[in-house]
């Protein structure tokens, strides 16, 4: 049984200390050790994620290079008229993708943005996303046997989930069967 | 129902414009997808959960627009435009709007 005096003595011990000394009596680690240890863990996960992200980005670029080859026969343009041929069928085609950065790179960007200027990682991300969206549009066209897509428009939306902020790239156009 | 984002439908003659039709939807994903997205965010790249959400939403918006056009007795919807806005964390609004038209019989 702990007496009242003992409890108040404990409380006195705590409140007469500075906040960073509170844990000293109860654990071998000081609060600074904890900050350093947790910081190292967070940094390790972040750096691993960053390396993995770089590898995944390269893999994605390679896969896009491959997928673009059979799609070359589908022509895409932004004009509203068809000049070369009489069409048989018309449909609306949409290709979209949501892409995001890894957290470590997001952190780098936050610091990089203090001085402003070109934000290269983001440029790469949106270019990659837009290319993927266009490939998906063309793939859908290919599945329906469409060989010409006219009046293609691009839109970019910022999507925010509960934890993560991402960008959505959309490409849409009118597919005509010739 | 033919849907295009140009002013006419190639190969057809439009005889009547029936007016603006639009469809919209606000969709969210269950929290599990958001937690999945959080872990995917460690490495970045495509967030499949959100891609699906937006594609489903867009399809639904277009479907609603098409239904409205059918009620008007239209043959096609031309000049379709799309808009997306993020209403709150985990939910997005999709909107599709266009002009309902009738062809020469």
XYZ file of N, CA and C in Angstrom:
849
model
N 0.856 -1.209 0.000
C 0.000 0.000 0.000
C 0.883 1.248 0.000
N 0.596 2.177 -0.894
C 1.384 3.414 -0.963
C 0.650 4.493 -0.180
N 1.387 5.151 0.711
C 0.726 6.195 1.512
C 0.624 7.492 0.716
N -0.228 8.401 1.239
C -0.431 9.697 0.560
C 0.870 10.485 0.474
N 1.685 10.389 1.552
C 2.935 11.161 1.603
C 3.878 10.725 0.487
N 3.892 9.402 0.298
C 4.770 8.869 -0.749
C 4.367 9.391 -2.130
N 3.045 9.391 -2.381
C 2.547 9.868 -3.678
C 2.900 11.339 -3.874
N 2.654 12.155 -2.826
C 2.932 13.586 -2.996
C 4.428 13.825 -3.155
N 5.244 12.991 -2.487
C 6.693 13.117 -2.654
C 7.091 12.812 -4.099
N 6.453 11.785 -4.675
C 6.718 11.435 -6.080
C 6.354 12.592 -6.999
N 5.125 13.166 -6.747
C 4.667 14.281 -7.586
C 5.624 15.452 -7.473
N 6.064 15.766 -6.235
C 7.021 16.847 -6.035
C 8.287 16.627 -6.840
N 8.715 15.359 -6.827
C 9.943 15.013 -7.548
C 9.808 15.377 -9.033
N 8.605 15.056 -9.558
C 8.384 15.284 -10.991
C 8.237 16.760 -11.310
N 7.388 17.470 -10.527
C 7.107 18.851 -10.935
C 8.249 19.809 -10.664
N 9.224 19.412 -9.829
C 10.355 20.294 -9.638
C 11.472 20.077 -10.640
N 11.173 19.216 -11.620
C 12.172 18.970 -12.667
C 11.735 19.636 -13.962
N 12.681 19.826 -14.822
C 12.337 20.324 -16.159
C 11.750 19.156 -16.972
N 10.901 19.479 -17.968
C 10.216 18.411 -18.724
C 11.138 17.327 -19.248
N 12.342 17.705 -19.726
C 13.213 16.670 -20.312
C 13.895 15.786 -19.268
N 13.722 16.153 -17.995
C 14.305 15.326 -16.943
C 13.287 14.368 -16.327
N 11.996 14.482 -16.754
C 10.921 13.707 -16.122
C 11.171 12.205 -16.168
N 11.683 11.742 -17.323
C 11.807 10.300 -17.506
C 13.112 9.742 -16.934
N 13.995 10.614 -16.453
C 15.335 10.173 -16.063
C 15.336 9.089 -14.997
N 14.417 9.244 -13.993
C 14.410 8.277 -12.890
C 13.791 6.945 -13.282
N 12.996 6.938 -14.340
C 12.188 5.757 -14.649
C 12.769 4.901 -15.761
N 13.700 5.444 -16.484
C 14.218 4.661 -17.604
C 15.690 4.968 -17.777
N 16.397 4.014 -18.283
C 17.825 4.206 -18.497
C 18.078 5.217 -19.603
N 17.082 5.352 -20.494
C 17.220 6.267 -21.622
C 16.779 7.666 -21.229
N 17.497 8.673 -21.618
C 16.995 10.026 -21.447
C 16.074 10.321 -22.629
N 15.312 11.402 -22.499
C 14.362 11.710 -23.575
C 15.090 12.016 -24.886
N 16.304 12.560 -24.755
C 17.065 12.879 -25.975
C 17.505 11.615 -26.700
N 17.855 10.572 -25.883
C 18.210 9.295 -26.497
C 17.039 8.752 -27.297
N 15.815 8.912 -26.698
C 14.626 8.413 -27.379
C 14.393 9.142 -28.692
N 14.550 10.485 -28.644
C 14.362 11.274 -29.869
C 15.336 10.812 -30.948
N 16.598 10.628 -30.528
C 17.611 10.222 -31.502
C 17.285 8.846 -32.080
N 16.903 7.896 -31.163
C 16.620 6.535 -31.631
C 15.430 6.514 -32.583
N 14.326 7.191 -32.182
C 13.152 7.204 -33.053
C 13.427 7.930 -34.351
N 14.174 9.032 -34.244
C 14.527 9.789 -35.450
C 15.287 8.911 -36.420
N 16.230 8.104 -35.869
C 17.015 7.211 -36.729
C 16.121 6.183 -37.405
N 15.139 5.637 -36.632
C 14.215 4.662 -37.217
C 13.426 5.278 -38.360
N 12.879 6.481 -38.078
C 12.074 7.164 -39.107
C 12.924 7.431 -40.344
N 14.163 7.892 -40.096
C 15.054 8.222 -41.206
C 15.390 6.976 -42.022
N 15.610 5.837 -41.316
C 15.942 4.598 -42.016
C 14.790 4.179 -42.926
N 13.551 4.195 -42.359
C 12.383 3.831 -43.174
C 12.260 4.788 -44.361
N 12.466 6.089 -44.083
C 12.364 7.086 -45.143
C 13.364 6.851 -46.254
N 14.622 6.624 -45.875
C 15.672 6.442 -46.884
C 15.439 5.157 -47.679
N 15.030 4.072 -46.957
C 14.728 2.816 -47.660
C 13.609 3.032 -48.677
N 12.561 3.763 -48.235
C 11.441 4.068 -49.126
C 11.895 4.848 -50.341
N 12.809 5.784 -50.096
C 13.310 6.640 -51.169
C 14.057 5.802 -52.210
N 14.933 4.914 -51.713
C 15.705 4.064 -52.629
C 14.780 3.155 -53.431
N 13.792 2.563 -52.713
C 12.833 1.674 -53.366
C 12.030 2.451 -54.405
N 11.669 3.702 -54.048
C 10.886 4.532 -54.959
C 11.666 4.817 -56.238
N 12.971 5.085 -56.082
C 13.802 5.364 -57.256
C 13.852 4.154 -58.170
N 13.996 2.954 -57.524
C 14.053 1.727 -58.307
C 12.725 1.491 -59.027
N 11.595 1.702 -58.293
C 10.271 1.482 -58.885
C 10.019 2.461 -60.035
N 10.532 3.688 -59.879
C 10.348 4.695 -60.923
C 11.046 4.249 -62.213
N 12.279 3.759 -62.072
C 13.016 3.285 -63.247
C 12.286 2.132 -63.914
N 11.771 1.187 -63.067
C 11.060 0.029 -63.600
C 9.812 0.474 -64.371
N 9.110 1.472 -63.788
C 7.893 1.984 -64.427
C 8.217 2.613 -65.786
N 9.310 3.401 -65.811
C 9.696 4.056 -67.072
C 10.015 3.018 -68.132
N 10.739 1.934 -67.703
C 11.076 0.871 -68.655
C 9.818 0.187 -69.183
N 8.858 -0.084 -68.240
C 7.634 -0.773 -68.670
C 6.832 0.103 -69.621
N 6.868 1.436 -69.395
C 6.139 2.333 -70.300
C 6.765 2.337 -71.684
N 8.102 2.283 -71.725
C 8.791 2.220 -73.013
C 8.323 1.017 -73.814
N 8.178 -0.126 -73.087
C 7.753 -1.348 -73.771
C 6.315 -1.263 -74.238
N 5.448 -0.733 -73.363
C 4.027 -0.702 -73.705
C 3.725 0.279 -74.827
N 4.586 1.285 -74.997
C 4.316 2.289 -76.030
C 4.525 1.758 -77.440
N 5.362 0.727 -77.570
C 5.708 0.252 -78.914
C 4.483 -0.237 -79.708
N 3.669 -1.180 -79.151
C 2.512 -1.616 -79.941
C 1.426 -0.553 -80.103
N 1.503 0.516 -79.310
C 0.452 1.535 -79.372
C 0.751 2.646 -80.374
N 1.925 2.533 -81.024
C 2.332 3.609 -81.924
C 1.373 3.812 -83.097
N 0.644 2.741 -83.470
C -0.234 2.849 -84.632
C -1.517 3.642 -84.321
N -1.776 3.875 -83.036
C -2.937 4.688 -82.671
C -2.520 6.159 -82.666
N -3.153 6.952 -83.524
C -2.759 8.358 -83.592
C -3.629 9.185 -82.652
N -2.988 10.150 -82.025
C -3.664 10.985 -81.044
C -3.437 12.431 -81.445
N -4.505 13.232 -81.468
C -4.275 14.658 -81.703
C -5.282 15.507 -80.952
N -5.107 16.826 -81.016
C -5.984 17.711 -80.248
C -6.950 18.477 -81.143
N -7.015 18.118 -82.423
C -7.921 18.869 -83.302
C -9.332 18.319 -83.181
N -10.303 19.150 -83.503
C -11.696 18.748 -83.312
C -12.298 18.142 -84.570
N -11.575 18.212 -85.679
C -12.126 17.673 -86.924
C -11.315 16.484 -87.408
N -12.006 15.616 -88.148
C -11.308 14.506 -88.774
C -11.103 14.897 -90.232
N -9.869 14.796 -90.688
C -9.594 15.247 -92.053
C -9.450 14.082 -93.026
N -8.858 12.969 -92.543
C -8.409 11.977 -93.517
C -9.472 10.971 -93.934
N -10.461 10.683 -93.095
C -11.314 9.535 -93.403
C -12.732 9.699 -92.890
N -13.611 8.835 -93.376
C -14.995 8.785 -92.907
C -15.083 7.817 -91.725
N -15.555 8.252 -90.571
C -15.590 7.359 -89.415
C -16.822 6.455 -89.378
N -16.677 5.360 -88.679
C -17.790 4.413 -88.521
C -18.435 4.507 -87.145
N -17.608 4.643 -86.112
C -18.153 4.697 -84.751
C -17.402 5.702 -83.908
N -18.057 6.200 -82.872
C -17.456 7.228 -82.022
C -17.697 6.890 -80.545
N -16.673 7.018 -79.716
C -16.846 6.824 -78.264
C -15.922 7.749 -77.497
N -16.318 8.006 -76.263
C -15.467 8.791 -75.373
C -14.501 7.846 -74.666
N -13.205 8.205 -74.664
C -12.199 7.367 -74.016
C -11.541 8.154 -72.881
N -11.304 7.469 -71.784
C -10.676 8.132 -70.627
C -9.523 7.283 -70.114
N -8.420 7.914 -69.829
C -7.317 7.218 -69.162
C -6.923 8.046 -67.953
N -6.785 7.400 -66.803
C -6.416 8.202 -65.631
C -5.506 7.417 -64.692
N -4.750 8.150 -63.918
C -3.845 7.528 -62.945
C -3.637 8.490 -61.775
N -3.500 7.921 -60.587
C -3.196 8.733 -59.403
C -1.771 8.412 -58.965
N -0.934 9.405 -58.885
C 0.452 9.158 -58.477
C 0.826 10.034 -57.284
N 1.781 9.543 -56.501
C 2.242 10.295 -55.333
C 3.725 10.055 -55.122
N 4.336 10.969 -54.355
C 5.735 10.816 -53.973
C 5.861 10.009 -52.696
N 7.045 9.465 -52.470
C 7.315 8.883 -51.159
C 7.526 10.014 -50.157
N 7.339 9.701 -48.857
C 7.363 10.752 -47.843
C 8.711 11.445 -47.733
N 9.792 10.689 -47.924
C 11.116 11.272 -47.780
C 11.340 12.355 -48.833
N 10.932 12.028 -50.072
C 11.103 12.999 -51.146
C 10.218 14.224 -50.922
N 8.999 13.973 -50.380
C 8.107 15.087 -50.062
C 8.792 16.041 -49.083
N 9.502 15.443 -48.096
C 10.215 16.246 -47.100
C 11.318 17.069 -47.773
N 12.051 16.428 -48.675
C 13.117 17.129 -49.392
C 12.529 18.306 -50.158
N 11.357 18.050 -50.799
C 10.730 19.090 -51.602
C 10.323 20.284 -50.739
N 9.823 19.976 -49.523
C 9.421 21.047 -48.611
C 10.608 21.976 -48.338
N 11.790 21.383 -48.085
C 12.969 22.210 -47.819
C 13.461 22.907 -49.082
N 13.381 22.165 -50.205
C 13.839 22.713 -51.476
C 13.002 23.934 -51.863
N 11.716 23.892 -51.471
C 10.785 24.940 -51.878
C 11.011 26.244 -51.128
N 11.847 26.219 -50.101
C 12.150 27.458 -49.376
C 12.813 28.454 -50.315
N 13.704 27.943 -51.182
C 14.358 28.840 -52.125
C 13.601 28.942 -53.444
N 12.595 28.087 -53.651
C 11.798 28.163 -54.879
C 12.538 27.630 -56.088
N 12.036 27.985 -57.263
C 12.662 27.523 -58.507
C 12.049 26.231 -58.999
N 12.716 25.593 -59.953
C 12.233 24.325 -60.502
C 12.236 23.249 -59.437
N 11.127 22.545 -59.311
C 11.115 21.415 -58.381
C 11.167 20.156 -59.220
N 12.389 19.679 -59.450
C 12.600 18.603 -60.421
C 11.891 17.293 -60.096
N 11.907 16.823 -58.828
C 11.207 15.559 -58.558
C 9.736 15.618 -58.942
N 9.079 16.758 -58.676
C 7.676 16.889 -59.027
C 7.466 16.929 -60.530
N 8.388 17.613 -61.217
C 8.289 17.647 -62.691
C 8.318 16.232 -63.245
N 9.248 15.443 -62.721
C 9.357 14.054 -63.193
C 8.091 13.272 -62.885
N 7.551 13.491 -61.680
C 6.348 12.756 -61.272
C 5.165 13.070 -62.185
N 4.913 14.360 -62.444
C 3.733 14.695 -63.254
C 3.924 14.263 -64.701
N 5.162 14.312 -65.198
C 5.404 13.868 -66.569
C 5.164 12.367 -66.708
N 5.641 11.625 -65.704
C 5.462 10.185 -65.690
C 3.971 9.850 -65.626
N 3.245 10.565 -64.754
C 1.810 10.320 -64.602
C 1.052 10.594 -65.881
N 1.411 11.695 -66.537
C 0.693 12.079 -67.751
C 0.953 11.080 -68.866
N 2.184 10.601 -68.914
C 2.522 9.611 -69.934
C 1.726 8.324 -69.708
N 1.642 7.923 -68.428
C 0.880 6.718 -68.072
C -0.601 6.895 -68.435
N -1.155 8.080 -68.153
C -2.570 8.333 -68.456
C -2.817 8.203 -69.958
N -1.896 8.763 -70.760
C -2.047 8.694 -72.216
C -1.931 7.256 -72.710
N -1.014 6.480 -72.093
C -0.878 5.077 -72.475
C -2.160 4.324 -72.164
N -2.772 4.606 -71.002
C -4.023 3.921 -70.651
C -5.136 4.285 -71.608
N -5.165 5.554 -72.016
C -6.159 5.982 -73.009
C -5.983 5.195 -74.301
N -4.724 5.081 -74.729
C -4.443 4.369 -75.975
C -4.743 2.884 -75.840
N -4.446 2.317 -74.662
C -4.730 0.888 -74.451
C -6.224 0.612 -74.536
N -7.029 1.538 -73.961
C -8.479 1.362 -74.039
C -8.933 1.446 -75.494
N -8.323 2.383 -76.230
C -8.644 2.516 -77.653
C -8.297 1.221 -78.392
N -7.115 0.667 -78.065
C -6.679 -0.572 -78.705
C -7.647 -1.720 -78.458
N -8.166 -1.815 -77.211
C -9.097 -2.882 -76.864
C -10.390 -2.781 -77.669
N -10.794 -1.554 -77.976
C -12.042 -1.372 -78.725
C -11.813 -1.318 -80.225
N -10.585 -1.515 -80.649
C -10.294 -1.500 -82.077
C -10.352 -0.119 -82.697
N -10.020 0.878 -81.899
C -10.052 2.263 -82.397
C -8.628 2.665 -82.747
N -8.439 3.330 -83.908
C -7.072 3.677 -84.276
C -6.826 5.174 -84.347
N -7.787 5.976 -83.942
C -7.580 7.422 -83.974
C -8.325 8.063 -82.801
N -7.616 8.877 -82.042
C -8.256 9.587 -80.937
C -8.090 11.073 -81.192
N -9.208 11.792 -81.272
C -9.116 13.231 -81.549
C -9.549 14.044 -80.330
N -9.174 15.307 -80.360
C -9.543 16.269 -79.306
C -9.163 15.770 -77.907
N -7.932 15.342 -77.760
C -7.477 14.858 -76.454
C -7.233 16.042 -75.516
N -7.734 15.935 -74.318
C -7.529 16.975 -73.293
C -6.891 16.340 -72.068
N -6.031 17.129 -71.412
C -5.412 16.664 -70.169
C -5.933 17.508 -69.010
N -6.211 16.849 -67.897
C -6.485 17.630 -66.685
C -5.695 17.034 -65.526
N -5.385 17.879 -64.584
C -4.633 17.461 -63.403
C -5.430 17.865 -62.174
N -5.634 16.925 -61.280
C -6.369 17.242 -60.055
C -5.523 16.844 -58.864
N -5.663 17.613 -57.803
C -4.972 17.212 -56.590
C -5.958 16.411 -55.739
N -5.544 15.229 -55.326
C -6.412 14.320 -54.568
C -5.865 14.214 -53.161
N -6.697 14.447 -52.165
C -6.173 14.284 -50.815
C -6.973 13.240 -50.067
N -6.278 12.227 -49.599
C -6.903 11.210 -48.764
C -6.767 11.623 -47.307
N -7.005 10.673 -46.414
C -6.906 11.001 -44.999
C -5.446 11.218 -44.591
N -4.529 10.486 -45.229
C -3.122 10.580 -44.819
C -2.206 11.092 -45.917
N -2.650 10.939 -47.162
C -1.715 11.076 -48.269
C -2.247 12.086 -49.289
N -1.351 12.889 -49.819
C -1.755 13.808 -50.874
C -1.158 13.337 -52.186
N -2.000 13.263 -53.211
C -1.550 12.721 -54.485
C -2.085 13.591 -55.624
N -1.582 13.336 -56.825
C -2.068 14.053 -58.000
C -2.714 13.065 -58.962
N -3.825 13.474 -59.542
C -4.463 12.631 -60.537
C -4.263 13.256 -61.913
N -3.844 12.422 -62.855
C -3.696 12.867 -64.232
C -4.780 12.192 -65.052
N -5.494 12.964 -65.847
C -6.534 12.397 -66.698
C -6.280 12.814 -68.134
N -6.430 11.860 -69.060
C -6.404 12.182 -70.477
C -7.720 11.683 -71.044
N -8.463 12.537 -71.741
C -9.688 12.045 -72.361
C -9.866 12.610 -73.754
N -10.479 11.831 -74.607
C -10.651 12.251 -75.982
C -11.729 11.431 -76.668
N -12.009 11.784 -77.920
C -13.016 11.073 -78.683
C -12.320 10.067 -79.593
N -12.634 8.804 -79.404
C -12.051 7.784 -80.267
C -12.949 7.564 -81.480
N -12.344 7.534 -82.656
C -13.124 7.275 -83.873
C -12.600 6.044 -84.575
N -13.537 5.191 -84.965
C -13.185 3.972 -85.694
C -13.232 4.314 -87.175
N -12.178 3.982 -87.899
C -12.172 4.360 -89.310
C -12.180 3.108 -90.209
N -26.133 5.080 -76.789
C -25.842 6.512 -76.572
C -24.389 6.803 -76.950
N -24.238 7.767 -77.861
C -22.892 8.154 -78.278
C -22.443 9.362 -77.444
N -21.226 9.268 -76.948
C -20.688 10.391 -76.158
C -19.391 10.861 -76.802
N -19.264 12.139 -77.054
C -18.015 12.671 -77.612
C -17.628 13.940 -76.870
N -16.368 14.335 -77.022
C -16.001 15.643 -76.471
C -15.675 16.648 -77.566
N -16.188 16.380 -78.785
C -16.125 17.388 -79.846
C -17.536 17.912 -80.106
N -17.653 18.952 -80.925
C -18.971 19.603 -81.067
C -19.958 18.810 -81.901
N -19.446 17.871 -82.723
C -20.389 17.103 -83.542
C -20.103 15.621 -83.401
N -20.953 14.811 -83.994
C -20.655 13.386 -84.054
C -20.296 13.094 -85.509
N -19.083 12.636 -85.771
C -18.663 12.440 -87.153
C -19.588 11.471 -87.891
N -19.994 11.856 -89.077
C -20.839 10.988 -89.888
C -22.327 11.135 -89.635
N -22.718 11.982 -88.663
C -24.143 12.164 -88.355
C -24.474 13.648 -88.444
N -25.728 13.929 -88.721
C -26.159 15.321 -88.771
C -27.049 15.614 -87.572
N -26.685 16.640 -86.847
C -27.462 17.008 -85.660
C -28.589 17.926 -86.094
N -29.834 17.571 -85.702
C -30.952 18.433 -86.097
C -31.507 19.229 -84.924
N -31.223 18.775 -83.715
C -31.816 19.488 -82.582
C -30.910 19.394 -81.362
N -30.758 20.513 -80.670
C -30.029 20.504 -79.404
C -31.032 20.487 -78.267
N -30.901 19.551 -77.364
C -31.901 19.394 -76.302
C -31.469 20.051 -74.997
N -30.276 20.612 -74.978
C -29.845 21.339 -73.784
C -28.799 20.619 -72.961
N -28.470 21.260 -71.845
C -27.387 20.776 -70.977
C -27.826 19.547 -70.185
N -26.980 18.553 -70.169
C -27.200 17.423 -69.265
C -25.952 17.253 -68.410
N -26.152 16.827 -67.171
C -24.986 16.660 -66.315
C -25.204 15.567 -65.292
N -24.119 14.988 -64.859
C -24.194 13.972 -63.823
C -23.030 14.167 -62.884
N -23.269 13.980 -61.600
C -22.146 14.123 -60.680
C -22.284 13.124 -59.542
N -21.186 12.850 -58.903
C -21.196 11.926 -57.770
C -20.078 12.303 -56.805
N -20.325 12.105 -55.550
C -19.276 12.281 -54.532
C -19.009 10.908 -53.941
N -17.784 10.479 -54.021
C -17.460 9.132 -53.555
C -16.298 9.145 -52.578
N -16.337 8.237 -51.665
C -15.225 8.060 -50.740
C -14.875 6.589 -50.645
N -13.705 6.315 -50.132
C -13.299 4.922 -49.930
C -13.318 4.625 -48.443
N -13.480 3.357 -48.108
C -13.425 2.996 -46.693
C -12.003 3.192 -46.165
N -11.885 3.290 -44.860
C -10.610 3.698 -44.254
C -9.480 2.710 -44.556
N -9.832 1.441 -44.813
C -8.810 0.439 -45.146
C -7.993 0.849 -46.359
N -8.674 1.404 -47.373
C -7.976 1.851 -48.584
C -7.039 3.007 -48.263
N -7.493 3.871 -47.337
C -6.658 5.005 -46.953
C -5.410 4.537 -46.215
N -5.590 3.510 -45.381
C -4.425 2.966 -44.665
C -3.473 2.322 -45.672
N -4.045 1.610 -46.655
C -3.234 1.049 -47.748
C -2.470 2.133 -48.471
N -3.161 3.255 -48.724
C -2.525 4.372 -49.424
C -1.394 4.957 -48.591
N -1.594 4.981 -47.266
C -0.554 5.498 -46.374
C 0.729 4.670 -46.517
N 0.559 3.325 -46.550
C 1.757 2.481 -46.674
C 2.349 2.565 -48.074
N 1.490 2.699 -49.083
C 2.004 2.869 -50.456
C 2.796 4.167 -50.563
N 2.402 5.148 -49.748
C 3.094 6.429 -49.752
C 4.543 6.345 -49.304
N 4.929 5.253 -48.657
C 6.334 5.088 -48.260
C 7.240 4.997 -49.481
N 6.731 4.389 -50.549
C 7.560 4.255 -51.748
C 7.055 5.108 -52.905
N 5.895 5.706 -52.776
C 5.379 6.542 -53.861
C 4.885 5.728 -55.031
N 4.719 6.385 -56.165
C 4.229 5.709 -57.360
C 2.716 5.764 -57.454
N 2.150 4.802 -58.202
C 0.703 4.844 -58.388
C -0.025 4.411 -57.128
N -1.064 5.127 -56.762
C -1.902 4.755 -55.631
C -3.156 4.100 -56.218
N -3.159 2.772 -56.258
C -4.220 2.048 -56.970
C -5.601 2.273 -56.360
N -5.657 2.349 -55.016
C -6.949 2.545 -54.351
C -7.634 3.813 -54.825
N -6.851 4.881 -54.937
C -7.432 6.155 -55.368
C -7.726 6.154 -56.861
N -6.872 5.490 -57.641
C -7.138 5.384 -59.081
C -8.500 4.754 -59.309
N -8.740 3.612 -58.605
C -10.025 2.909 -58.726
C -11.183 3.817 -58.341
N -11.007 4.487 -57.203
C -12.065 5.358 -56.690
C -12.472 6.385 -57.740
N -11.478 7.018 -58.358
C -11.782 8.088 -59.290
C -12.362 7.538 -60.597
N -11.876 6.351 -61.026
C -12.407 5.765 -62.255
C -13.875 5.369 -62.058
N -14.161 4.709 -60.913
C -15.549 4.335 -60.612
C -16.432 5.575 -60.554
N -15.942 6.600 -59.893
C -16.714 7.831 -59.748
C -17.024 8.451 -61.092
N -16.017 8.458 -61.970
C -16.197 9.077 -63.275
C -17.210 8.292 -64.109
N -17.109 6.949 -64.027
C -18.074 6.115 -64.751
C -19.501 6.391 -64.284
N -19.644 6.493 -62.963
C -20.971 6.747 -62.408
C -21.500 8.112 -62.856
N -20.621 9.121 -62.877
C -21.041 10.463 -63.298
C -21.515 10.434 -64.748
N -20.761 9.727 -65.590
C -21.134 9.651 -67.008
C -22.450 8.899 -67.167
N -22.624 7.833 -66.350
C -23.866 7.058 -66.404
C -25.067 7.936 -66.056
N -24.893 8.741 -65.015
C -26.001 9.617 -64.598
C -26.320 10.650 -65.671
N -25.252 11.165 -66.303
C -25.451 12.132 -67.384
C -26.204 11.479 -68.546
N -25.815 10.239 -68.867
C -26.459 9.513 -69.966
C -27.936 9.276 -69.673
N -28.227 8.943 -68.405
C -29.636 8.712 -68.016
C -30.459 9.972 -68.237
N -29.878 11.109 -67.834
C -30.584 12.374 -68.007
C -30.853 12.645 -69.490
N -29.852 12.318 -70.317
C -30.011 12.525 -71.756
C -31.082 11.592 -72.330
N -31.136 10.360 -71.801
C -32.148 9.402 -72.279
C -33.551 9.900 -71.970
N -33.715 10.497 -70.794
C -35.026 11.037 -70.414
C -35.471 12.105 -71.407
N -34.505 12.898 -71.876
C -34.820 13.948 -72.852
C -35.049 13.369 -74.256
N -34.752 12.104 -74.439
C -34.913 11.480 -75.749
C -33.777 11.802 -76.703
N -32.556 11.939 -76.161
C -31.419 12.309 -77.006
C -30.793 11.079 -77.658
N -30.096 11.292 -78.782
C -29.353 10.215 -79.429
C -27.887 10.224 -79.009
N -27.389 11.399 -78.640
C -25.972 11.508 -78.293
C -25.760 12.671 -77.325
N -24.628 12.632 -76.634
C -24.209 13.777 -75.817
C -22.890 14.260 -76.397
N -22.840 15.522 -76.820
C -21.605 16.035 -77.418
C -20.965 17.066 -76.502
N -19.697 17.367 -76.809
C -18.936 18.395 -76.081
C -18.887 18.139 -74.576
N -18.596 16.903 -74.216
C -18.583 16.523 -72.795
C -17.327 17.060 -72.116
N -17.492 17.623 -70.960
C -16.362 18.107 -70.152
C -16.401 17.407 -68.804
N -15.209 17.255 -68.208
C -15.147 16.590 -66.904
C -14.527 17.523 -65.889
N -14.985 17.419 -64.674
C -14.375 18.186 -63.593
C -14.262 17.309 -62.367
N -13.203 17.485 -61.612
C -12.997 16.746 -60.362
C -12.663 17.753 -59.281
N -13.232 17.571 -58.124
C -12.749 18.395 -57.024
C -12.719 17.553 -55.775
N -11.732 17.832 -54.962
C -11.613 17.060 -53.744
C -12.361 17.816 -52.658
N -13.432 17.187 -52.162
C -14.343 17.868 -51.233
C -13.725 17.870 -49.834
N -13.296 16.694 -49.397
C -12.687 16.563 -48.077
C -11.734 15.376 -48.135
N -10.959 15.165 -47.084
C -10.014 14.055 -47.103
C -10.723 12.740 -47.356
N -10.311 12.006 -48.387
C -10.898 10.701 -48.654
C -12.160 10.712 -49.482
N -12.617 11.878 -49.941
C -13.792 11.916 -50.812
C -13.551 12.866 -51.962
N -14.087 12.530 -53.124
C -13.877 13.370 -54.294
C -15.181 13.511 -55.060
N -15.386 14.664 -55.667
C -16.551 14.850 -56.510
C -16.144 14.743 -57.966
N -16.890 13.971 -58.722
C -16.678 13.834 -60.150
C -17.885 14.437 -60.833
N -17.644 15.150 -61.917
C -18.766 15.734 -62.621
C -18.513 15.605 -64.105
N -19.557 15.278 -64.844
C -19.480 15.236 -66.296
C -20.664 16.020 -66.827
N -20.415 16.883 -67.798
C -21.536 17.634 -68.360
C -21.353 17.811 -69.853
N -22.460 17.917 -70.576
C -22.396 18.041 -72.026
C -23.729 18.494 -72.585
N -23.823 18.484 -73.914
C -25.043 18.907 -74.590
C -25.717 17.691 -75.199
N -26.996 17.503 -74.882
C -27.754 16.396 -75.468
C -28.266 16.818 -76.837
N -28.101 15.939 -77.822
C -28.526 16.296 -79.193
C -29.308 15.150 -79.826
N -30.057 15.510 -80.868
C -30.836 14.533 -81.635
C -30.309 14.505 -83.061
N -30.250 13.314 -83.658
C -29.777 13.176 -85.038
C -30.925 13.255 -86.023
N -30.507 13.440 -87.275
C -31.452 13.321 -88.394
C -31.841 11.841 -88.487
N -33.116 11.535 -88.580
C -33.485 10.111 -88.608
C -33.058 9.409 -89.907
